[in-house]
Amino acid sequence: GDSVASLSPDARFLVTRGYNPDNEGATRPPQPDQERVLSLYDLSSLDQPSHRDFALPNPPSYFQNALWTGDSQRVYILILSGQPWEEPGESYGLWSFDVSTGEISQVASIPDIHLLLSATSSGGELVLLTPQRGNEAMVVHIPSGESQAFELPIDALIVDVSP
């Protein structure tokens, strides 16, 4: 569904997956061909939370979940082709969204369409991706963009060990 929402560690920002509103305004339901956006909400002033939309690259495209860095400055997303209700055709890889500049830039190319973002290392240099099906997980080294795939034991339990 469209219930993708991720709160930053400092609880100041919320990222969701949205639609590019068309000229009709938001009164009618989203159209199938509408462009997806990454929506950033700044919750620091609760009386007036500001909200900005950022177009995703390679439309039509979408992301399934979002992963924050520990300092709440960046969000990682895996961008897939097509629409969320379709079987994804291809993966456009791992992208980084910079909260202060609003820039979305590619970190690594990841062909596997069945991975989800799971965790980031405390220093923020590594991102763990775990499989939705199959047992091949992946670690991406953010500074270099290099990725390393590895087999997970079938009954492995992914535990969040953040401090």
JSON list of C-alpha atoms in Angstrom, two decimals:
[
{"chain": "A", "resi": 1, "resn": "GLY", "atom": "CA", "xyz": [0.00, 0.00, 0.00]},
{"chain": "A", "resi": 2, "resn": "ASP", "atom": "CA", "xyz": [0.97, 3.62, 0.24]},
{"chain": "A", "resi": 3, "resn": "SER", "atom": "CA", "xyz": [1.67, 3.68, 3.96]},
{"chain": "A", "resi": 4, "resn": "VAL", "atom": "CA", "xyz": [5.37, 4.38, 3.69]},
{"chain": "A", "resi": 5, "resn": "ALA", "atom": "CA", "xyz": [6.45, 6.67, 6.50]},
{"chain": "A", "resi": 6, "resn": "SER", "atom": "CA", "xyz": [9.73, 6.95, 8.34]},
{"chain": "A", "resi": 7, "resn": "LEU", "atom": "CA", "xyz": [10.55, 9.19, 11.28]},
{"chain": "A", "resi": 8, "resn": "SER", "atom": "CA", "xyz": [14.07, 10.56, 11.68]},
{"chain": "A", "resi": 9, "resn": "PRO", "atom": "CA", "xyz": [16.03, 9.50, 14.81]},
{"chain": "A", "resi": 10, "resn": "ASP", "atom": "CA", "xyz": [15.76, 13.01, 16.27]},
{"chain": "A", "resi": 11, "resn": "ALA", "atom": "CA", "xyz": [11.99, 12.97, 15.52]},
{"chain": "A", "resi": 12, "resn": "ARG", "atom": "CA", "xyz": [12.32, 16.25, 13.66]},
{"chain": "A", "resi": 13, "resn": "PHE", "atom": "CA", "xyz": [11.57, 14.95, 10.15]},
{"chain": "A", "resi": 14, "resn": "LEU", "atom": "CA", "xyz": [9.14, 12.53, 8.62]},
{"chain": "A", "resi": 15, "resn": "VAL", "atom": "CA", "xyz": [9.57, 11.07, 5.14]},
{"chain": "A", "resi": 16, "resn": "THR", "atom": "CA", "xyz": [6.65, 9.57, 3.25]},
{"chain": "A", "resi": 17, "resn": "ARG", "atom": "CA", "xyz": [5.97, 8.45, -0.29]},
{"chain": "A", "resi": 18, "resn": "GLY", "atom": "CA", "xyz": [3.51, 10.73, -2.00]},
{"chain": "A", "resi": 19, "resn": "TYR", "atom": "CA", "xyz": [2.13, 11.79, -5.34]},
{"chain": "A", "resi": 20, "resn": "ASN", "atom": "CA", "xyz": [2.87, 14.83, -7.41]},
{"chain": "A", "resi": 21, "resn": "PRO", "atom": "CA", "xyz": [-0.41, 16.70, -7.13]},
{"chain": "A", "resi": 22, "resn": "ASP", "atom": "CA", "xyz": [-1.86, 17.64, -10.50]},
{"chain": "A", "resi": 23, "resn": "ASN", "atom": "CA", "xyz": [-3.54, 20.94, -11.26]},
{"chain": "A", "resi": 24, "resn": "GLU", "atom": "CA", "xyz": [-6.87, 19.69, -9.97]},
{"chain": "A", "resi": 25, "resn": "GLY", "atom": "CA", "xyz": [-5.55, 19.84, -6.44]},
{"chain": "A", "resi": 26, "resn": "ALA", "atom": "CA", "xyz": [-5.75, 16.89, -4.08]},
{"chain": "A", "resi": 27, "resn": "THR", "atom": "CA", "xyz": [-9.50, 16.45, -4.10]},
{"chain": "A", "resi": 28, "resn": "ARG", "atom": "CA", "xyz": [-9.64, 13.40, -6.33]},
{"chain": "A", "resi": 29, "resn": "PRO", "atom": "CA", "xyz": [-7.80, 10.13, -5.76]},
{"chain": "A", "resi": 30, "resn": "PRO", "atom": "CA", "xyz": [-4.32, 9.73, -7.26]},
{"chain": "A", "resi": 31, "resn": "GLN", "atom": "CA", "xyz": [-4.23, 8.64, -10.88]},
{"chain": "A", "resi": 32, "resn": "PRO", "atom": "CA", "xyz": [-2.27, 5.50, -11.86]},
{"chain": "A", "resi": 33, "resn": "ASP", "atom": "CA", "xyz": [0.21, 7.45, -13.98]},
{"chain": "A", "resi": 34, "resn": "GLN", "atom": "CA", "xyz": [0.86, 10.17, -11.46]},
{"chain": "A", "resi": 35, "resn": "GLU", "atom": "CA", "xyz": [4.46, 10.74, -10.54]},
{"chain": "A", "resi": 36, "resn": "ARG", "atom": "CA", "xyz": [5.64, 9.57, -7.13]},
{"chain": "A", "resi": 37, "resn": "VAL", "atom": "CA", "xyz": [7.51, 11.92, -4.85]},
{"chain": "A", "resi": 38, "resn": "LEU", "atom": "CA", "xyz": [9.45, 11.77, -1.63]},
{"chain": "A", "resi": 39, "resn": "SER", "atom": "CA", "xyz": [7.61, 14.02, 0.82]},
{"chain": "A", "resi": 40, "resn": "LEU", "atom": "CA", "xyz": [9.59, 15.59, 3.66]},
{"chain": "A", "resi": 41, "resn": "TYR", "atom": "CA", "xyz": [7.78, 16.98, 6.69]},
{"chain": "A", "resi": 42, "resn": "ASP", "atom": "CA", "xyz": [9.62, 19.22, 9.12]},
{"chain": "A", "resi": 43, "resn": "LEU", "atom": "CA", "xyz": [8.00, 18.60, 12.50]},
{"chain": "A", "resi": 44, "resn": "SER", "atom": "CA", "xyz": [10.19, 21.02, 14.46]},
{"chain": "A", "resi": 45, "resn": "SER", "atom": "CA", "xyz": [7.43, 23.66, 14.50]},
{"chain": "A", "resi": 46, "resn": "LEU", "atom": "CA", "xyz": [4.35, 21.63, 15.29]},
{"chain": "A", "resi": 47, "resn": "ASP", "atom": "CA", "xyz": [1.93, 24.52, 14.88]},
{"chain": "A", "resi": 48, "resn": "GLN", "atom": "CA", "xyz": [3.01, 24.76, 11.23]},
{"chain": "A", "resi": 49, "resn": "PRO", "atom": "CA", "xyz": [4.76, 21.60, 10.03]},
{"chain": "A", "resi": 50, "resn": "SER", "atom": "CA", "xyz": [6.31, 22.42, 6.68]},
{"chain": "A", "resi": 51, "resn": "HIS", "atom": "CA", "xyz": [6.17, 19.92, 3.86]},
{"chain": "A", "resi": 52, "resn": "ARG", "atom": "CA", "xyz": [8.12, 19.70, 0.62]},
{"chain": "A", "resi": 53, "resn": "ASP", "atom": "CA", "xyz": [7.90, 17.22, -2.25]},
{"chain": "A", "resi": 54, "resn": "PHE", "atom": "CA", "xyz": [10.90, 15.97, -4.20]},
{"chain": "A", "resi": 55, "resn": "ALA", "atom": "CA", "xyz": [10.50, 14.21, -7.54]},
{"chain": "A", "resi": 56, "resn": "LEU", "atom": "CA", "xyz": [11.97, 10.73, -7.75]},
{"chain": "A", "resi": 57, "resn": "PRO", "atom": "CA", "xyz": [14.39, 9.96, -10.58]},
{"chain": "A", "resi": 58, "resn": "ASN", "atom": "CA", "xyz": [13.41, 7.80, -13.58]},
{"chain": "A", "resi": 59, "resn": "PRO", "atom": "CA", "xyz": [9.62, 8.16, -13.33]},
{"chain": "A", "resi": 60, "resn": "PRO", "atom": "CA", "xyz": [7.47, 6.19, -13.02]},
{"chain": "A", "resi": 61, "resn": "SER", "atom": "CA", "xyz": [9.34, 4.97, -9.97]},
{"chain": "A", "resi": 62, "resn": "TYR", "atom": "CA", "xyz": [8.79, 4.49, -6.24]},
{"chain": "A", "resi": 63, "resn": "PHE", "atom": "CA", "xyz": [10.42, 3.33, -3.02]},
{"chain": "A", "resi": 64, "resn": "GLN", "atom": "CA", "xyz": [9.18, 0.77, -0.49]},
{"chain": "A", "resi": 65, "resn": "ASN", "atom": "CA", "xyz": [10.85, 1.98, 2.67]},
{"chain": "A", "resi": 66, "resn": "ALA", "atom": "CA", "xyz": [13.20, 4.67, 3.89]},
{"chain": "A", "resi": 67, "resn": "LEU", "atom": "CA", "xyz": [16.19, 4.41, 6.21]},
{"chain": "A", "resi": 68, "resn": "TRP", "atom": "CA", "xyz": [17.61, 7.36, 8.16]},
{"chain": "A", "resi": 69, "resn": "THR", "atom": "CA", "xyz": [21.21, 7.96, 9.11]},
{"chain": "A", "resi": 70, "resn": "GLY", "atom": "CA", "xyz": [21.84, 8.36, 12.83]},
{"chain": "A", "resi": 71, "resn": "ASP", "atom": "CA", "xyz": [22.37, 12.12, 12.52]},
{"chain": "A", "resi": 72, "resn": "SER", "atom": "CA", "xyz": [18.97, 12.61, 10.82]},
{"chain": "A", "resi": 73, "resn": "GLN", "atom": "CA", "xyz": [20.64, 14.35, 7.88]},
{"chain": "A", "resi": 74, "resn": "ARG", "atom": "CA", "xyz": [20.14, 11.72, 5.18]},
{"chain": "A", "resi": 75, "resn": "VAL", "atom": "CA", "xyz": [17.56, 9.18, 4.11]},
{"chain": "A", "resi": 76, "resn": "TYR", "atom": "CA", "xyz": [18.38, 6.12, 2.03]},
{"chain": "A", "resi": 77, "resn": "ILE", "atom": "CA", "xyz": [15.83, 4.72, -0.40]},
{"chain": "A", "resi": 78, "resn": "LEU", "atom": "CA", "xyz": [15.88, 1.91, -2.95]},
{"chain": "A", "resi": 79, "resn": "ILE", "atom": "CA", "xyz": [14.20, 3.15, -6.10]},
{"chain": "A", "resi": 80, "resn": "LEU", "atom": "CA", "xyz": [12.22, 0.65, -8.19]},
{"chain": "A", "resi": 81, "resn": "SER", "atom": "CA", "xyz": [10.67, 1.10, -11.61]},
{"chain": "A", "resi": 82, "resn": "GLY", "atom": "CA", "xyz": [6.92, 1.26, -12.14]},
{"chain": "A", "resi": 83, "resn": "GLN", "atom": "CA", "xyz": [4.15, 1.64, -9.56]},
{"chain": "A", "resi": 84, "resn": "PRO", "atom": "CA", "xyz": [3.91, 0.16, -6.04]},
{"chain": "A", "resi": 85, "resn": "TRP", "atom": "CA", "xyz": [1.05, -2.19, -6.97]},
{"chain": "A", "resi": 86, "resn": "GLU", "atom": "CA", "xyz": [2.96, -3.68, -9.91]},
{"chain": "A", "resi": 87, "resn": "GLU", "atom": "CA", "xyz": [5.73, -6.24, -9.81]},
{"chain": "A", "resi": 88, "resn": "PRO", "atom": "CA", "xyz": [8.84, -4.05, -10.08]},
{"chain": "A", "resi": 89, "resn": "GLY", "atom": "CA", "xyz": [10.54, -4.33, -13.44]},
{"chain": "A", "resi": 90, "resn": "GLU", "atom": "CA", "xyz": [13.96, -3.20, -12.35]},
{"chain": "A", "resi": 91, "resn": "SER", "atom": "CA", "xyz": [15.88, -1.59, -9.53]},
{"chain": "A", "resi": 92, "resn": "TYR", "atom": "CA", "xyz": [17.41, 1.84, -10.02]},
{"chain": "A", "resi": 93, "resn": "GLY", "atom": "CA", "xyz": [19.64, 1.19, -7.03]},
{"chain": "A", "resi": 94, "resn": "LEU", "atom": "CA", "xyz": [20.29, 2.78, -3.66]},
{"chain": "A", "resi": 95, "resn": "TRP", "atom": "CA", "xyz": [19.82, 6.54, -3.44]},
{"chain": "A", "resi": 96, "resn": "SER", "atom": "CA", "xyz": [20.54, 9.10, -0.76]},
{"chain": "A", "resi": 97, "resn": "PHE", "atom": "CA", "xyz": [18.29, 12.04, 0.04]},
{"chain": "A", "resi": 98, "resn": "ASP", "atom": "CA", "xyz": [20.02, 15.00, 1.70]},
{"chain": "A", "resi": 99, "resn": "VAL", "atom": "CA", "xyz": [17.62, 16.75, 4.06]},
{"chain": "A", "resi": 100, "resn": "SER", "atom": "CA", "xyz": [19.42, 20.11, 4.01]},
{"chain": "A", "resi": 101, "resn": "THR", "atom": "CA", "xyz": [19.88, 20.41, 0.23]},
{"chain": "A", "resi": 102, "resn": "GLY", "atom": "CA", "xyz": [16.92, 18.34, -0.97]},
{"chain": "A", "resi": 103, "resn": "GLU", "atom": "CA", "xyz": [19.23, 16.52, -3.36]},
{"chain": "A", "resi": 104, "resn": "ILE", "atom": "CA", "xyz": [18.58, 12.88, -4.31]},
{"chain": "A", "resi": 105, "resn": "SER", "atom": "CA", "xyz": [21.74, 11.19, -5.55]},
{"chain": "A", "resi": 106, "resn": "GLN", "atom": "CA", "xyz": [22.60, 7.61, -6.43]},
{"chain": "A", "resi": 107, "resn": "VAL", "atom": "CA", "xyz": [24.87, 5.75, -4.00]},
{"chain": "A", "resi": 108, "resn": "ALA", "atom": "CA", "xyz": [25.11, 2.30, -5.56]},
{"chain": "A", "resi": 109, "resn": "SER", "atom": "CA", "xyz": [23.54, 0.29, -8.33]},
{"chain": "A", "resi": 110, "resn": "ILE", "atom": "CA", "xyz": [21.70, -2.72, -6.94]},
{"chain": "A", "resi": 111, "resn": "PRO", "atom": "CA", "xyz": [20.04, -4.99, -9.48]},
{"chain": "A", "resi": 112, "resn": "ASP", "atom": "CA", "xyz": [18.10, -7.13, -6.98]},
{"chain": "A", "resi": 113, "resn": "ILE", "atom": "CA", "xyz": [14.47, -5.94, -6.84]},
{"chain": "A", "resi": 114, "resn": "HIS", "atom": "CA", "xyz": [13.60, -8.00, -3.75]},
{"chain": "A", "resi": 115, "resn": "LEU", "atom": "CA", "xyz": [15.74, -6.24, -1.14]},
{"chain": "A", "resi": 116, "resn": "LEU", "atom": "CA", "xyz": [14.58, -3.94, 1.65]},
{"chain": "A", "resi": 117, "resn": "LEU", "atom": "CA", "xyz": [16.63, -1.43, 3.61]},
{"chain": "A", "resi": 118, "resn": "SER", "atom": "CA", "xyz": [17.19, -2.85, 7.08]},
{"chain": "A", "resi": 119, "resn": "ALA", "atom": "CA", "xyz": [19.78, -0.97, 9.08]},
{"chain": "A", "resi": 120, "resn": "THR", "atom": "CA", "xyz": [22.64, 1.46, 8.93]},
{"chain": "A", "resi": 121, "resn": "SER", "atom": "CA", "xyz": [25.88, 1.18, 10.91]},
{"chain": "A", "resi": 122, "resn": "SER", "atom": "CA", "xyz": [26.44, 3.58, 13.79]},
{"chain": "A", "resi": 123, "resn": "GLY", "atom": "CA", "xyz": [28.95, 5.56, 11.75]},
{"chain": "A", "resi": 124, "resn": "GLY", "atom": "CA", "xyz": [26.58, 5.62, 8.81]},
{"chain": "A", "resi": 125, "resn": "GLU", "atom": "CA", "xyz": [29.08, 4.14, 6.38]},
{"chain": "A", "resi": 126, "resn": "LEU", "atom": "CA", "xyz": [27.34, 0.80, 5.91]},
{"chain": "A", "resi": 127, "resn": "VAL", "atom": "CA", "xyz": [23.77, 0.00, 4.95]},
{"chain": "A", "resi": 128, "resn": "LEU", "atom": "CA", "xyz": [22.31, -3.48, 5.35]},
{"chain": "A", "resi": 129, "resn": "LEU", "atom": "CA", "xyz": [19.71, -4.72, 2.88]},
{"chain": "A", "resi": 130, "resn": "THR", "atom": "CA", "xyz": [17.77, -7.87, 3.61]},
{"chain": "A", "resi": 131, "resn": "PRO", "atom": "CA", "xyz": [15.79, -10.02, 1.18]},
{"chain": "A", "resi": 132, "resn": "GLN", "atom": "CA", "xyz": [12.00, -10.10, 0.98]},
{"chain": "A", "resi": 133, "resn": "ARG", "atom": "CA", "xyz": [12.39, -13.51, -0.62]},
{"chain": "A", "resi": 134, "resn": "GLY", "atom": "CA", "xyz": [15.38, -15.75, -1.01]},
{"chain": "A", "resi": 135, "resn": "ASN", "atom": "CA", "xyz": [18.28, -15.54, 1.43]},
{"chain": "A", "resi": 136, "resn": "GLU", "atom": "CA", "xyz": [20.80, -13.23, -0.20]},
{"chain": "A", "resi": 137, "resn": "ALA", "atom": "CA", "xyz": [21.42, -10.09, 1.84]},
{"chain": "A", "resi": 138, "resn": "MET", "atom": "CA", "xyz": [23.71, -7.22, 0.94]},
{"chain": "A", "resi": 139, "resn": "VAL", "atom": "CA", "xyz": [25.91, -4.66, 2.63]},
{"chain": "A", "resi": 140, "resn": "VAL", "atom": "CA", "xyz": [26.65, -1.38, 0.85]},
{"chain": "A", "resi": 141, "resn": "HIS", "atom": "CA", "xyz": [29.66, 0.76, 1.74]},
{"chain": "A", "resi": 142, "resn": "ILE", "atom": "CA", "xyz": [28.24, 4.26, 1.28]},
{"chain": "A", "resi": 143, "resn": "PRO", "atom": "CA", "xyz": [31.46, 6.25, 0.65]},
{"chain": "A", "resi": 144, "resn": "SER", "atom": "CA", "xyz": [32.62, 3.94, -2.16]},
{"chain": "A", "resi": 145, "resn": "GLY", "atom": "CA", "xyz": [29.24, 2.69, -3.39]},
{"chain": "A", "resi": 146, "resn": "GLU", "atom": "CA", "xyz": [30.60, -0.86, -3.30]},
{"chain": "A", "resi": 147, "resn": "SER", "atom": "CA", "xyz": [28.27, -3.64, -2.33]},
{"chain": "A", "resi": 148, "resn": "GLN", "atom": "CA", "xyz": [28.87, -7.12, -1.00]},
{"chain": "A", "resi": 149, "resn": "ALA", "atom": "CA", "xyz": [26.23, -9.84, -1.21]},
{"chain": "A", "resi": 150, "resn": "PHE", "atom": "CA", "xyz": [26.18, -12.69, 1.28]},
{"chain": "A", "resi": 151, "resn": "GLU", "atom": "CA", "xyz": [23.97, -15.66, 2.10]},
{"chain": "A", "resi": 152, "resn": "LEU", "atom": "CA", "xyz": [21.82, -15.48, 5.20]},
{"chain": "A", "resi": 153, "resn": "PRO", "atom": "CA", "xyz": [20.98, -18.71, 6.99]},
{"chain": "A", "resi": 154, "resn": "ILE", "atom": "CA", "xyz": [17.39, -19.62, 6.13]},
{"chain": "A", "resi": 155, "resn": "ASP", "atom": "CA", "xyz": [16.23, -19.16, 9.73]},
{"chain": "A", "resi": 156, "resn": "ALA", "atom": "CA", "xyz": [18.31, -16.04, 10.44]},
{"chain": "A", "resi": 157, "resn": "LEU", "atom": "CA", "xyz": [16.62, -13.42, 12.56]},
{"chain": "A", "resi": 158, "resn": "ILE", "atom": "CA", "xyz": [17.53, -9.80, 11.77]},
{"chain": "A", "resi": 159, "resn": "VAL", "atom": "CA", "xyz": [17.87, -7.98, 15.06]},
{"chain": "A", "resi": 160, "resn": "ASP", "atom": "CA", "xyz": [18.20, -4.22, 15.33]},
{"chain": "A", "resi": 161, "resn": "VAL", "atom": "CA", "xyz": [21.24, -3.51, 17.47]},
{"chain": "A", "resi": 162, "resn": "SER", "atom": "CA", "xyz": [21.25, 0.26, 17.38]},
{"chain": "A", "resi": 163, "resn": "PRO", "atom": "CA", "xyz": [22.37, 1.84, 20.67]}
]
